[in-house]
JSON list of C-alpha atoms in Angstrom, two decimals:
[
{"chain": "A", "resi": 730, "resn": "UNK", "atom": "CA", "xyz": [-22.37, -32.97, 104.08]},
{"chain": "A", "resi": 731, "resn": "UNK", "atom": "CA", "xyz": [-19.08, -34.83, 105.55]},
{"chain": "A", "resi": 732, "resn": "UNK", "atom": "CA", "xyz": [-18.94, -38.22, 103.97]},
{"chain": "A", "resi": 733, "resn": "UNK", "atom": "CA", "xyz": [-16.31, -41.04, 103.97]},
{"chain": "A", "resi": 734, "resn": "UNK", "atom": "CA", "xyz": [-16.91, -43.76, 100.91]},
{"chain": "A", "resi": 735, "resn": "UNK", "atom": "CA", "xyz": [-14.52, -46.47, 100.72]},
{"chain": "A", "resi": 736, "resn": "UNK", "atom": "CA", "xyz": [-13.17, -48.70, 98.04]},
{"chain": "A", "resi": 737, "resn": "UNK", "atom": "CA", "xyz": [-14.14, -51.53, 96.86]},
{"chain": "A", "resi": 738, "resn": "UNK", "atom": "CA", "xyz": [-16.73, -52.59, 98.56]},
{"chain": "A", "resi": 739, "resn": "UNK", "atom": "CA", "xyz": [-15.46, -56.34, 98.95]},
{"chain": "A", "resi": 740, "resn": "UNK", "atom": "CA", "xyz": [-12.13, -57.98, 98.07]},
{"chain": "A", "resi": 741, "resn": "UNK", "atom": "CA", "xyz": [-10.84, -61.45, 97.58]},
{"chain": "A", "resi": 742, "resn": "UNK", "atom": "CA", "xyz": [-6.81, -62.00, 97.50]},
{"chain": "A", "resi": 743, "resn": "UNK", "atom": "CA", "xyz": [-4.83, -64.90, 97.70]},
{"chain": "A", "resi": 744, "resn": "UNK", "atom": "CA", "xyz": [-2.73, -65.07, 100.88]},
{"chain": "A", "resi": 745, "resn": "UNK", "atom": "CA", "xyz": [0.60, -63.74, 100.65]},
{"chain": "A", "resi": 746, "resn": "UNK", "atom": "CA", "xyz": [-0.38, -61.50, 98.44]},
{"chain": "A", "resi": 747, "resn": "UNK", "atom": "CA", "xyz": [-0.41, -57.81, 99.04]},
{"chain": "A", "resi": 748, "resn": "UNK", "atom": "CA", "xyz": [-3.43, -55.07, 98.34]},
{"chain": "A", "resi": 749, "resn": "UNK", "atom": "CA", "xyz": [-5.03, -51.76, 99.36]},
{"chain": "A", "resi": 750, "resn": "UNK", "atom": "CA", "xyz": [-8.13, -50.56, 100.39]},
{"chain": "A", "resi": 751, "resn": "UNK", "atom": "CA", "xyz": [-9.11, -47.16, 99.48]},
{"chain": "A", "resi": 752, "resn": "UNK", "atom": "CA", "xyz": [-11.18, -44.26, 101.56]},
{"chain": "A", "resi": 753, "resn": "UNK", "atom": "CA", "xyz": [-12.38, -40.69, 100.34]},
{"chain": "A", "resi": 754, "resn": "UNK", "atom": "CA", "xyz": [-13.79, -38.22, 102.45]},
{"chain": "A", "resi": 755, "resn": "UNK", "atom": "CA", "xyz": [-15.25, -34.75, 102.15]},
{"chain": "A", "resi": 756, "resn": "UNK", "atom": "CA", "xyz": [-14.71, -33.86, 105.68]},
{"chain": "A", "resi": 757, "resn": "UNK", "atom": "CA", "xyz": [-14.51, -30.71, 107.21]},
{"chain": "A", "resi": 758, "resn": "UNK", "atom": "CA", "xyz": [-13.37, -29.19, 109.27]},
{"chain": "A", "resi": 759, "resn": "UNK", "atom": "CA", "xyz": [-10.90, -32.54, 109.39]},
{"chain": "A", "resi": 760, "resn": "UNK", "atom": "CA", "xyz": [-9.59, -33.68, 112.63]},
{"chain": "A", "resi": 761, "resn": "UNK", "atom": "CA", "xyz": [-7.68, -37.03, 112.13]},
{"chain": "A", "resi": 762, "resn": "UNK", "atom": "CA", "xyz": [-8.62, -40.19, 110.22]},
{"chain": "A", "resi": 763, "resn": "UNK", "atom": "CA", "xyz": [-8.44, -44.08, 111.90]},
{"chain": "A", "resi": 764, "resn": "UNK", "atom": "CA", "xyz": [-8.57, -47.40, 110.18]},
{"chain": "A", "resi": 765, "resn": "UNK", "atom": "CA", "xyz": [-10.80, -50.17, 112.07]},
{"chain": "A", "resi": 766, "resn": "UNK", "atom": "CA", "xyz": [-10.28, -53.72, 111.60]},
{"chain": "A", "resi": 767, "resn": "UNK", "atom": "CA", "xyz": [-13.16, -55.77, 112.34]},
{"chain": "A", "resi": 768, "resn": "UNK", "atom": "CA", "xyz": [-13.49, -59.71, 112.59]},
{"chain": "A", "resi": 769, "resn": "UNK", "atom": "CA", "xyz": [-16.87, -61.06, 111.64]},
{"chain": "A", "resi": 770, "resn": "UNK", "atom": "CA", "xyz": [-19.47, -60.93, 114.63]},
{"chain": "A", "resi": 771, "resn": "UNK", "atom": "CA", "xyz": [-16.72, -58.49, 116.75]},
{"chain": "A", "resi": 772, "resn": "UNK", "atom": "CA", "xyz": [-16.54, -55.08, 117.43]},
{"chain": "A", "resi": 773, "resn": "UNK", "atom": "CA", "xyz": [-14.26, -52.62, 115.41]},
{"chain": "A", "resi": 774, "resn": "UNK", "atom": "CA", "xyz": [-10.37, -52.58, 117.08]},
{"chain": "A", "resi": 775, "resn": "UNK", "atom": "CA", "xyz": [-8.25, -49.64, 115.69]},
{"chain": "A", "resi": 776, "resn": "UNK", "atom": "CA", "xyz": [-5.13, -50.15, 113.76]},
{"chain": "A", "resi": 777, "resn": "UNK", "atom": "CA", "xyz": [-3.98, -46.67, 113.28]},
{"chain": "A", "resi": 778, "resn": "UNK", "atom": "CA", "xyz": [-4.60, -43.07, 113.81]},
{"chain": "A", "resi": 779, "resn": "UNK", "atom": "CA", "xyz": [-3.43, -40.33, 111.38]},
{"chain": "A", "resi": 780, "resn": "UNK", "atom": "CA", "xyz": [-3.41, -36.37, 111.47]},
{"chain": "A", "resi": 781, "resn": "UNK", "atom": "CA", "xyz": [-3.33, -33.63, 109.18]},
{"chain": "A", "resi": 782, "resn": "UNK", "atom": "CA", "xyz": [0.44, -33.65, 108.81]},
{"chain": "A", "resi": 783, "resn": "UNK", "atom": "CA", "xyz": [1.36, -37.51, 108.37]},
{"chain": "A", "resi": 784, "resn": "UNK", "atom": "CA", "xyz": [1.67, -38.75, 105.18]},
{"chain": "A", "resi": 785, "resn": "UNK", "atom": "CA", "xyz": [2.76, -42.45, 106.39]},
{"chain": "A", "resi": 786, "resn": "UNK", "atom": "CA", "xyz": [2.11, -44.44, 109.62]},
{"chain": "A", "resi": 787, "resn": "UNK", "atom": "CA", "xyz": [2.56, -48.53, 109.59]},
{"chain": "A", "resi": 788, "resn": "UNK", "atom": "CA", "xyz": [1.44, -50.82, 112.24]},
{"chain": "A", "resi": 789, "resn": "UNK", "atom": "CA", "xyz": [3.31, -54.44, 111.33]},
{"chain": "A", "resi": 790, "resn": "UNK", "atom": "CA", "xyz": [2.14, -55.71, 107.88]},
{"chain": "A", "resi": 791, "resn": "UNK", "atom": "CA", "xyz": [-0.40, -52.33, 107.68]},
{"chain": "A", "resi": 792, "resn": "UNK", "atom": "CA", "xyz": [0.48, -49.21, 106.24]},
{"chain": "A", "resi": 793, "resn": "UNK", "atom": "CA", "xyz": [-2.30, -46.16, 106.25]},
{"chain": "A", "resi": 794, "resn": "UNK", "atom": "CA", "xyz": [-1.18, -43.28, 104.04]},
{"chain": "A", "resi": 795, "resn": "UNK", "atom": "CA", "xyz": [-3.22, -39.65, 104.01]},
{"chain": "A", "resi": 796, "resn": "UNK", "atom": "CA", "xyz": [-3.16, -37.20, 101.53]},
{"chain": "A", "resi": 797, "resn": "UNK", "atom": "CA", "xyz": [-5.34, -34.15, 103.02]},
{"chain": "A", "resi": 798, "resn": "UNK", "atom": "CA", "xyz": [-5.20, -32.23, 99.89]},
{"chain": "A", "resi": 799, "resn": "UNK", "atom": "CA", "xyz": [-6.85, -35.00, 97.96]},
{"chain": "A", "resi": 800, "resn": "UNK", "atom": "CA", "xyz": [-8.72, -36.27, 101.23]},
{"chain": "A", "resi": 801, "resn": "UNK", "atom": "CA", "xyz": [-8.09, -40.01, 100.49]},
{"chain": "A", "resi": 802, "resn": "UNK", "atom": "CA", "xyz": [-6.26, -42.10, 102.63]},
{"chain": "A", "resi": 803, "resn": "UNK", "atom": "CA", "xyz": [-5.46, -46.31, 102.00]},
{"chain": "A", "resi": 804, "resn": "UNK", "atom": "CA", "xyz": [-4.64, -48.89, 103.92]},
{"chain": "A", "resi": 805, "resn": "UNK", "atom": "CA", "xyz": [-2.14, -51.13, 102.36]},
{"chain": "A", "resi": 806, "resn": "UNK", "atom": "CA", "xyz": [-1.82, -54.81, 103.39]},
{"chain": "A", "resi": 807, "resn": "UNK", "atom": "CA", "xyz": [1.18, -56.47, 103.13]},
{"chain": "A", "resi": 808, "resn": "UNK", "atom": "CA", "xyz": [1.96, -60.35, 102.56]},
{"chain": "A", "resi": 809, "resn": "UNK", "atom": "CA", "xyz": [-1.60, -60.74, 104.16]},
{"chain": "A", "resi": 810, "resn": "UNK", "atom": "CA", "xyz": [-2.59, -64.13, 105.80]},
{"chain": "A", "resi": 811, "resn": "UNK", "atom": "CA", "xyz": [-5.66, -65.89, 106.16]},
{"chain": "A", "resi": 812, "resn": "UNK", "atom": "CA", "xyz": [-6.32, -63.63, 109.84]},
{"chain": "A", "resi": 813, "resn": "UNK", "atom": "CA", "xyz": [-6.50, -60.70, 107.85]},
{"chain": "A", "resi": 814, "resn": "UNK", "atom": "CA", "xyz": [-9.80, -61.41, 106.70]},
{"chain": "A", "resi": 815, "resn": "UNK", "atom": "CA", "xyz": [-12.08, -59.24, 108.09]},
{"chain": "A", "resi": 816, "resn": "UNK", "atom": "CA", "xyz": [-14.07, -55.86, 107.35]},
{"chain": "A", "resi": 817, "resn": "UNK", "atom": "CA", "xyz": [-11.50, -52.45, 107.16]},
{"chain": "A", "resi": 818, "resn": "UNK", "atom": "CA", "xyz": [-13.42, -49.20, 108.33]},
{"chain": "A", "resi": 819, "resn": "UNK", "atom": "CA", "xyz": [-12.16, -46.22, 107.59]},
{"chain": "A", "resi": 820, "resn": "UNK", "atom": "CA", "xyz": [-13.71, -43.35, 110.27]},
{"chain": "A", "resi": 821, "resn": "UNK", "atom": "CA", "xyz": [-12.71, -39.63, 109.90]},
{"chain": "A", "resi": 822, "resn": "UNK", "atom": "CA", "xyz": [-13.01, -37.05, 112.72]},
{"chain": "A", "resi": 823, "resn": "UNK", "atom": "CA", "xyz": [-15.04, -33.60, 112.05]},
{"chain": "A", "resi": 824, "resn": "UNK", "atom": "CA", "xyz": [-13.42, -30.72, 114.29]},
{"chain": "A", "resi": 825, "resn": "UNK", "atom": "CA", "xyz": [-15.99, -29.31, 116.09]},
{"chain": "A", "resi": 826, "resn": "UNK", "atom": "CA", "xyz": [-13.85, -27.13, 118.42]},
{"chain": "A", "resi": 827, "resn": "UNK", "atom": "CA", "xyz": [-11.43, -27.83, 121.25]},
{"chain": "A", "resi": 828, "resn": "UNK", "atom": "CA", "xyz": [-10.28, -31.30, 121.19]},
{"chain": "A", "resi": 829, "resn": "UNK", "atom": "CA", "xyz": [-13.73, -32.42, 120.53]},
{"chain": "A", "resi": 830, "resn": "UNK", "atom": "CA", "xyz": [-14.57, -33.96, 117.30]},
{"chain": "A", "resi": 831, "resn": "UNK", "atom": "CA", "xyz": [-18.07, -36.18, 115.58]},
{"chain": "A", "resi": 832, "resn": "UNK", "atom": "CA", "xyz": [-16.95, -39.57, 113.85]},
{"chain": "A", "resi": 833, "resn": "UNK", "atom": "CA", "xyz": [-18.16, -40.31, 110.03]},
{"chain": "A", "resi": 834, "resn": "UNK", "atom": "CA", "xyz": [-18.12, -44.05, 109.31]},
{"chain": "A", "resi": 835, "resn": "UNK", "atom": "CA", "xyz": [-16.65, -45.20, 106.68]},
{"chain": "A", "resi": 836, "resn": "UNK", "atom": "CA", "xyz": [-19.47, -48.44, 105.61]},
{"chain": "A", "resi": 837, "resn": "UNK", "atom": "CA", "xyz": [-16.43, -50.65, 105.52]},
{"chain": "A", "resi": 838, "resn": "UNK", "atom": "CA", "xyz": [-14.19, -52.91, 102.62]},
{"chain": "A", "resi": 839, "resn": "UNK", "atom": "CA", "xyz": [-15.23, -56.54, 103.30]},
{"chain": "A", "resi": 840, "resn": "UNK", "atom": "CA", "xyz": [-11.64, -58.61, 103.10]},
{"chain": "A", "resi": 841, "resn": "UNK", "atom": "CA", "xyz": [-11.68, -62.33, 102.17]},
{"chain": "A", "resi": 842, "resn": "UNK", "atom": "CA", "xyz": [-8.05, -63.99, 102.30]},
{"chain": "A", "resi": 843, "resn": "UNK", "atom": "CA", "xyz": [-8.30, -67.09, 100.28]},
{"chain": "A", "resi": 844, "resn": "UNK", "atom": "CA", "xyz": [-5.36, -70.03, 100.91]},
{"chain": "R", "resi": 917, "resn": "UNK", "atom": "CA", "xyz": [-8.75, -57.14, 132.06]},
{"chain": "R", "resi": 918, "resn": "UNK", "atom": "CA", "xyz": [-12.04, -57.74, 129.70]},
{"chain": "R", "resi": 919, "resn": "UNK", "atom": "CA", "xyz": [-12.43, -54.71, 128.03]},
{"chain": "R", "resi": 920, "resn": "UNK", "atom": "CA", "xyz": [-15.52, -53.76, 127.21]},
{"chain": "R", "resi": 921, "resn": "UNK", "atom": "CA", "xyz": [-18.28, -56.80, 127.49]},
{"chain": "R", "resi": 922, "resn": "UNK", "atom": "CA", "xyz": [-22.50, -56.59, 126.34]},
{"chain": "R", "resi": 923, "resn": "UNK", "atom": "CA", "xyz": [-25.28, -58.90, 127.47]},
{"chain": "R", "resi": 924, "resn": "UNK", "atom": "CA", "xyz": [-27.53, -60.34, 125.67]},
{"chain": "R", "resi": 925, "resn": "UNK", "atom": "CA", "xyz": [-25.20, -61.44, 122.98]},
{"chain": "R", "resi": 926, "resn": "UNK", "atom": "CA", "xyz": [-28.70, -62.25, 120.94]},
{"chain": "R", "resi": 927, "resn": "UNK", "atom": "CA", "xyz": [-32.04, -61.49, 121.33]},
{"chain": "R", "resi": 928, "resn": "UNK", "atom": "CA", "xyz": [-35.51, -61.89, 119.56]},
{"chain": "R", "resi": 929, "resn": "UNK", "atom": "CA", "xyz": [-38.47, -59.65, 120.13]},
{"chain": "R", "resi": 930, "resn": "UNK", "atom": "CA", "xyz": [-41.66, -59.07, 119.11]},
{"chain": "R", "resi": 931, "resn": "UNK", "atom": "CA", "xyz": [-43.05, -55.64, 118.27]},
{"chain": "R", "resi": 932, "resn": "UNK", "atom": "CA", "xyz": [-44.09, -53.49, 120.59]},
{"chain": "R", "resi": 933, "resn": "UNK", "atom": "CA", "xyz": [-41.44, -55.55, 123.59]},
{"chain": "R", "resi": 934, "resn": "UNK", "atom": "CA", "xyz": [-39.06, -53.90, 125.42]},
{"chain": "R", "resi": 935, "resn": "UNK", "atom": "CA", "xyz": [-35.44, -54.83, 126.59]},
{"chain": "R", "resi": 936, "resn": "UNK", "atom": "CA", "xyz": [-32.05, -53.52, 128.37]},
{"chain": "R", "resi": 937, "resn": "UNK", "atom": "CA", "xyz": [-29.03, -53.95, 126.56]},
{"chain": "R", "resi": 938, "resn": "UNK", "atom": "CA", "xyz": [-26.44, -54.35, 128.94]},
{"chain": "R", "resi": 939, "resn": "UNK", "atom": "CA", "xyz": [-22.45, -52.73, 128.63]},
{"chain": "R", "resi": 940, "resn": "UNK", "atom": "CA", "xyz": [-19.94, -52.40, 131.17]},
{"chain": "R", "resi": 941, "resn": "UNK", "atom": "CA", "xyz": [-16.08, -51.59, 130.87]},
{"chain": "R", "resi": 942, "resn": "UNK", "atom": "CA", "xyz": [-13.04, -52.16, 133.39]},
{"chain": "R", "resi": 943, "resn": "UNK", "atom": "CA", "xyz": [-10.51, -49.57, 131.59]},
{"chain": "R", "resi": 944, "resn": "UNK", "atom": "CA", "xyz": [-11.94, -46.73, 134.62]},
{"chain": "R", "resi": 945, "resn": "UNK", "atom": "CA", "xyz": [-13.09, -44.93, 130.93]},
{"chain": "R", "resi": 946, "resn": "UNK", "atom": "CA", "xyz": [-15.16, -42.08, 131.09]},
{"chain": "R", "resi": 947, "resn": "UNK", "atom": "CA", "xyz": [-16.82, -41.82, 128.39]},
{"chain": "R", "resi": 948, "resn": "UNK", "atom": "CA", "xyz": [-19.40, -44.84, 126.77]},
{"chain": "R", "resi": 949, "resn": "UNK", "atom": "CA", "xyz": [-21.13, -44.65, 123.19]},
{"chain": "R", "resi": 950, "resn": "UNK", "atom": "CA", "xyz": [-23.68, -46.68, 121.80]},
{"chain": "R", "resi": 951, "resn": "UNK", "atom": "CA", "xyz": [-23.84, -47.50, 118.23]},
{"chain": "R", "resi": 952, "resn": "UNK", "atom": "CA", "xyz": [-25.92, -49.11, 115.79]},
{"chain": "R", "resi": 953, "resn": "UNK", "atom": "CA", "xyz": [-24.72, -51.28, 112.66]},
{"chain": "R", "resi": 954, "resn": "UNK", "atom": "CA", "xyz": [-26.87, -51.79, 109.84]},
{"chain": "R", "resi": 955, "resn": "UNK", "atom": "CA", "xyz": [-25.87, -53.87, 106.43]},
{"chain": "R", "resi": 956, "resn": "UNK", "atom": "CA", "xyz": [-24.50, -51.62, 103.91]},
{"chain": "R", "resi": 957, "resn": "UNK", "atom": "CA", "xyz": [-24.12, -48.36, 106.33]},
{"chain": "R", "resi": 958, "resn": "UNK", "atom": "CA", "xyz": [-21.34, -47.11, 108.21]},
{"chain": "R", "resi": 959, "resn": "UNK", "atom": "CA", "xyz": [-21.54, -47.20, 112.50]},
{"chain": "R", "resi": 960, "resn": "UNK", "atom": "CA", "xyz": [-24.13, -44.44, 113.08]},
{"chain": "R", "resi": 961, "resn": "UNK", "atom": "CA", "xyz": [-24.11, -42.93, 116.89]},
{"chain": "R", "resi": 962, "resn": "UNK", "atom": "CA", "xyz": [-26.89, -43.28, 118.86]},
{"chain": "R", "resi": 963, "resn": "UNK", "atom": "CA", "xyz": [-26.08, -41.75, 122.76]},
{"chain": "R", "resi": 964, "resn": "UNK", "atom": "CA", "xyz": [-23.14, -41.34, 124.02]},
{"chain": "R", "resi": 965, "resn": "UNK", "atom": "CA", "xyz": [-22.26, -40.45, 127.55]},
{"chain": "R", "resi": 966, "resn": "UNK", "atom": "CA", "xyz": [-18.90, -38.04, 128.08]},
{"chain": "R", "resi": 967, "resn": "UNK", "atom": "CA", "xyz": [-18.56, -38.66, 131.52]},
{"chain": "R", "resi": 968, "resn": "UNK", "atom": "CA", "xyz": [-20.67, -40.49, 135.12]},
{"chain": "R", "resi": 969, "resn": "UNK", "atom": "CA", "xyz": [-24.14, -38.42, 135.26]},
{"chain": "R", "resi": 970, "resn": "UNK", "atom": "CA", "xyz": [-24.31, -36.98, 131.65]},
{"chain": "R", "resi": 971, "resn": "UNK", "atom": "CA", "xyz": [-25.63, -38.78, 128.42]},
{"chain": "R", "resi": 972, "resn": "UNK", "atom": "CA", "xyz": [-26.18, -36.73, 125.02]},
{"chain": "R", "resi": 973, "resn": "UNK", "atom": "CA", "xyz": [-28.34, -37.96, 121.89]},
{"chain": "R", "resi": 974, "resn": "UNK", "atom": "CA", "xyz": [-26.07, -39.01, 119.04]},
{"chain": "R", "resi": 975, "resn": "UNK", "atom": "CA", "xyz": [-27.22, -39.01, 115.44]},
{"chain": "R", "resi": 976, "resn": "UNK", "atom": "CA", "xyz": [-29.87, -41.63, 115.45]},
{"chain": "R", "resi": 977, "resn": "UNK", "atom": "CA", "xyz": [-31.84, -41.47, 119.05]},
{"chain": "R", "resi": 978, "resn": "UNK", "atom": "CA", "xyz": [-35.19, -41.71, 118.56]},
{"chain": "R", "resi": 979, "resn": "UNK", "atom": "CA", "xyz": [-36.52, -45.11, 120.04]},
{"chain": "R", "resi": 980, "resn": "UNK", "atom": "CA", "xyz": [-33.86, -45.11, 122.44]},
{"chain": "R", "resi": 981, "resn": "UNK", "atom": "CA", "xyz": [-32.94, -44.17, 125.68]},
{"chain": "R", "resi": 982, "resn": "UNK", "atom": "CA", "xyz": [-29.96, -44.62, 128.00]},
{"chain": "R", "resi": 983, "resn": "UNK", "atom": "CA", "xyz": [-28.83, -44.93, 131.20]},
{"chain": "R", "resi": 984, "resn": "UNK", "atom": "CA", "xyz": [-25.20, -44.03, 132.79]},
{"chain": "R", "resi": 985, "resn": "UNK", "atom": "CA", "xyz": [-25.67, -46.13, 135.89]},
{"chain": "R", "resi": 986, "resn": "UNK", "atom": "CA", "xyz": [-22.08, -45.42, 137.06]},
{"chain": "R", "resi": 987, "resn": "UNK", "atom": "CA", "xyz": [-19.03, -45.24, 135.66]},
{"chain": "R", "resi": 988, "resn": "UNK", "atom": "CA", "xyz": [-18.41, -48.70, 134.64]},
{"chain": "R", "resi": 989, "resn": "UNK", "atom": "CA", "xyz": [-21.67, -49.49, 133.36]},
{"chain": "R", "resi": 990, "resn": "UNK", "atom": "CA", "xyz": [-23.63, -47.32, 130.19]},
{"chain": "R", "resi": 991, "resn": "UNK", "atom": "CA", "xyz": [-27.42, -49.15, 129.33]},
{"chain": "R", "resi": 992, "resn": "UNK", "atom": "CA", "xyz": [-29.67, -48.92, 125.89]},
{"chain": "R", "resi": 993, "resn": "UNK", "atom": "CA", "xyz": [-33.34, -49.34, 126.50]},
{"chain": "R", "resi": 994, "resn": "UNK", "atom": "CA", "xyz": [-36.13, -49.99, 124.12]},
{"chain": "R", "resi": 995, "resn": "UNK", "atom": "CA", "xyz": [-39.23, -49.01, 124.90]},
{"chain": "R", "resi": 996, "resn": "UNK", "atom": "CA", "xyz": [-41.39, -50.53, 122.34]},
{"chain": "R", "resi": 997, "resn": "UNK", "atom": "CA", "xyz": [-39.25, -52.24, 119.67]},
{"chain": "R", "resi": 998, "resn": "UNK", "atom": "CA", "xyz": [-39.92, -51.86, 115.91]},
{"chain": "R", "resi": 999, "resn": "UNK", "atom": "CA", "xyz": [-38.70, -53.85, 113.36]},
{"chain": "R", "resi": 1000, "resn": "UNK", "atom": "CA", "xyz": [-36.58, -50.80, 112.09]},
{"chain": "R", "resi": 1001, "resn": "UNK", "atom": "CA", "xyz": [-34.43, -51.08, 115.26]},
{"chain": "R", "resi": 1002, "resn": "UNK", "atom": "CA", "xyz": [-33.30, -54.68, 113.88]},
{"chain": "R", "resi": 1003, "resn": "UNK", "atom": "CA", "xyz": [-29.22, -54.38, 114.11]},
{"chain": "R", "resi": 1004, "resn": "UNK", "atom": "CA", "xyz": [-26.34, -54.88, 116.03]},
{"chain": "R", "resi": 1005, "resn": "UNK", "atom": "CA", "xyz": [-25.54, -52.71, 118.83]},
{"chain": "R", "resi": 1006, "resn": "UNK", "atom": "CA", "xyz": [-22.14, -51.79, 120.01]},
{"chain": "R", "resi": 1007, "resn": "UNK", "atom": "CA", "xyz": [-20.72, -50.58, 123.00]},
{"chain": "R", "resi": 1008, "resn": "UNK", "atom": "CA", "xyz": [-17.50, -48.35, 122.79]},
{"chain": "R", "resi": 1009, "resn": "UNK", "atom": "CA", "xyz": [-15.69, -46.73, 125.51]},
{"chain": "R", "resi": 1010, "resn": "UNK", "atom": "CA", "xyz": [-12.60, -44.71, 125.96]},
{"chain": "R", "resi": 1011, "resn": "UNK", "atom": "CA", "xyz": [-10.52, -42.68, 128.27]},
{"chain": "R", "resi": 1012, "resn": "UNK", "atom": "CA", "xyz": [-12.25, -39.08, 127.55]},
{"chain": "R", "resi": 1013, "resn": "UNK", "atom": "CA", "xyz": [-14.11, -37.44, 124.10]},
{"chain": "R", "resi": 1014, "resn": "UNK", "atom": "CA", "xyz": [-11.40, -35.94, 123.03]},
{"chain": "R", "resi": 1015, "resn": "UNK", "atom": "CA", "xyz": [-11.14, -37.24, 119.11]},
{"chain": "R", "resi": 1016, "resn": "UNK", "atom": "CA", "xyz": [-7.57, -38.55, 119.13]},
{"chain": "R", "resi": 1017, "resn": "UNK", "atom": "CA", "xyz": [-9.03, -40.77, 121.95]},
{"chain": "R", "resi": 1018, "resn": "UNK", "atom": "CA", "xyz": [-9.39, -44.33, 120.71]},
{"chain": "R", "resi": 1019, "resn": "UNK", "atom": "CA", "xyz": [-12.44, -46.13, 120.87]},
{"chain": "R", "resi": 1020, "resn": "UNK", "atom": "CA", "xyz": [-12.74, -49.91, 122.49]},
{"chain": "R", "resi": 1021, "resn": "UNK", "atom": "CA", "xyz": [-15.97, -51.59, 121.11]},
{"chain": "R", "resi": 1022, "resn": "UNK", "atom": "CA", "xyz": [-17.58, -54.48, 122.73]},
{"chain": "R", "resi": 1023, "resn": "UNK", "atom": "CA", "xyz": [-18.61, -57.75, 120.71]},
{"chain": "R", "resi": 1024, "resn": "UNK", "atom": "CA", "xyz": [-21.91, -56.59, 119.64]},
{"chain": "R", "resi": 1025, "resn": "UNK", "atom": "CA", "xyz": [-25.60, -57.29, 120.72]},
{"chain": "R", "resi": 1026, "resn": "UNK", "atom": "CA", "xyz": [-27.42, -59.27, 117.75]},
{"chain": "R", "resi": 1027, "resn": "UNK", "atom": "CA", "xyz": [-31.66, -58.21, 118.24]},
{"chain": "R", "resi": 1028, "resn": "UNK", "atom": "CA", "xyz": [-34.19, -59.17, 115.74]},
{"chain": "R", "resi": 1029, "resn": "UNK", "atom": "CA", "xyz": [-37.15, -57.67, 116.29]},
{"chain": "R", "resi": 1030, "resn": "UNK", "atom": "CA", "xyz": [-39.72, -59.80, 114.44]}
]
């Protein structure tokens, strides 16, 4: 059964401090894997995309890494600030031929950025 | 440019009450989604529609049905609410179905079904 489980479920950091959220999936056939950021009471807004062969993609103070032999991928956060405070969804494509693919949500890590 | 926008923003119902939830999109997407978001599970699909005149059942339909009135606008309709469908809807669009296409979610519709 494709799954995605992320880690930990919550997280409170100080701000300016860095940290990384953690996602493990037993997808297949895989297709590409996205990190969500979403704000409390708004919709998901994607930070980054990442295919079979990237190891590395940053977006500002984000940084997703993939490794698709293990099948976990983070999302680290660097120097974060109080904005970053939000829930991080990690959502992983299944192939399911052409360029079409079904989504598995990730049930989220719940940031809190503490001054 | 608003994106993608839902009405009601919150709504309570009894059992057994029916309601429209409302999405529209100004990107000229083709394809609209509806989701569900429960506490303590991940997004789960409930239709989607890939393009104007075609909507397909997503993982959790039952309950539900939609309506693609044209290409801006995708609608969820209750027939006889439960307490089970208690959740927060979203609205996503995006350019095709393709899955490197991203998704653009609207804010949410809150319902309580009492």
């Amino acid at each position: 059964k494709n799954q995605v489980e992320q880690s930990p479920q919550s997280l409170i950091i100080l701000e300016g401090k860095n940290c990384t959220l953690q996602c493990n999936y037993t997808v297949s056939p895989f297709s590409n894997l996205r990190w969500y950021k979403q704000d409390t009471g708004r919709g998901p807004v994607s930070l980054t995309i990442m295919t079979f062969s990237e190891n590395t993609k940053s977006n500002g103070r984000y940084t997703a890494t993939l490794d698709a032999d293990t099948k976990q991928s983070s999302l680290h956060i660097t120097a974060s600030q109080l904005s970053d405070s939000a829930s991080y969804i990690c959502v992983v494509s299944a192939w399911k031929g052409g360029s079409q693919g079904n989504l598995i949500f990730g049930k989220g890590t719940k940031l809190s950025v503490k001054p | 440019n608003a994106g993608v926008t839902q009405t009601p923003k919150f709504q309570v119902l009894k059992t057994g009450q029916s309601m429209t939830l409302q999405c529209a999109q100004d990107m000229n997407h083709n394809s609209m989604y509806w989701y569900r978001q429960d506490p303590g599970m991940g997004l789960r699909l409930i239709y989607y529609s890939a393009s104007e005149g075609t909507t397909d059942k997503g993982e959790v339909p039952n309950g539900y049905n939609v309506s693609r009135l044209n290409k801006r606008e995708f609608s969820l309709r209750l027939e006889s609410a439960a307490p089970s469908q208690t959740s927060v809807y979203f609205c996503a669009s995006s350019a095709g179905t393709s899955t490197w296409e991203t998704q653009y979610f609207g804010p949410g519709t809150r319902l309580l079904v009492l």
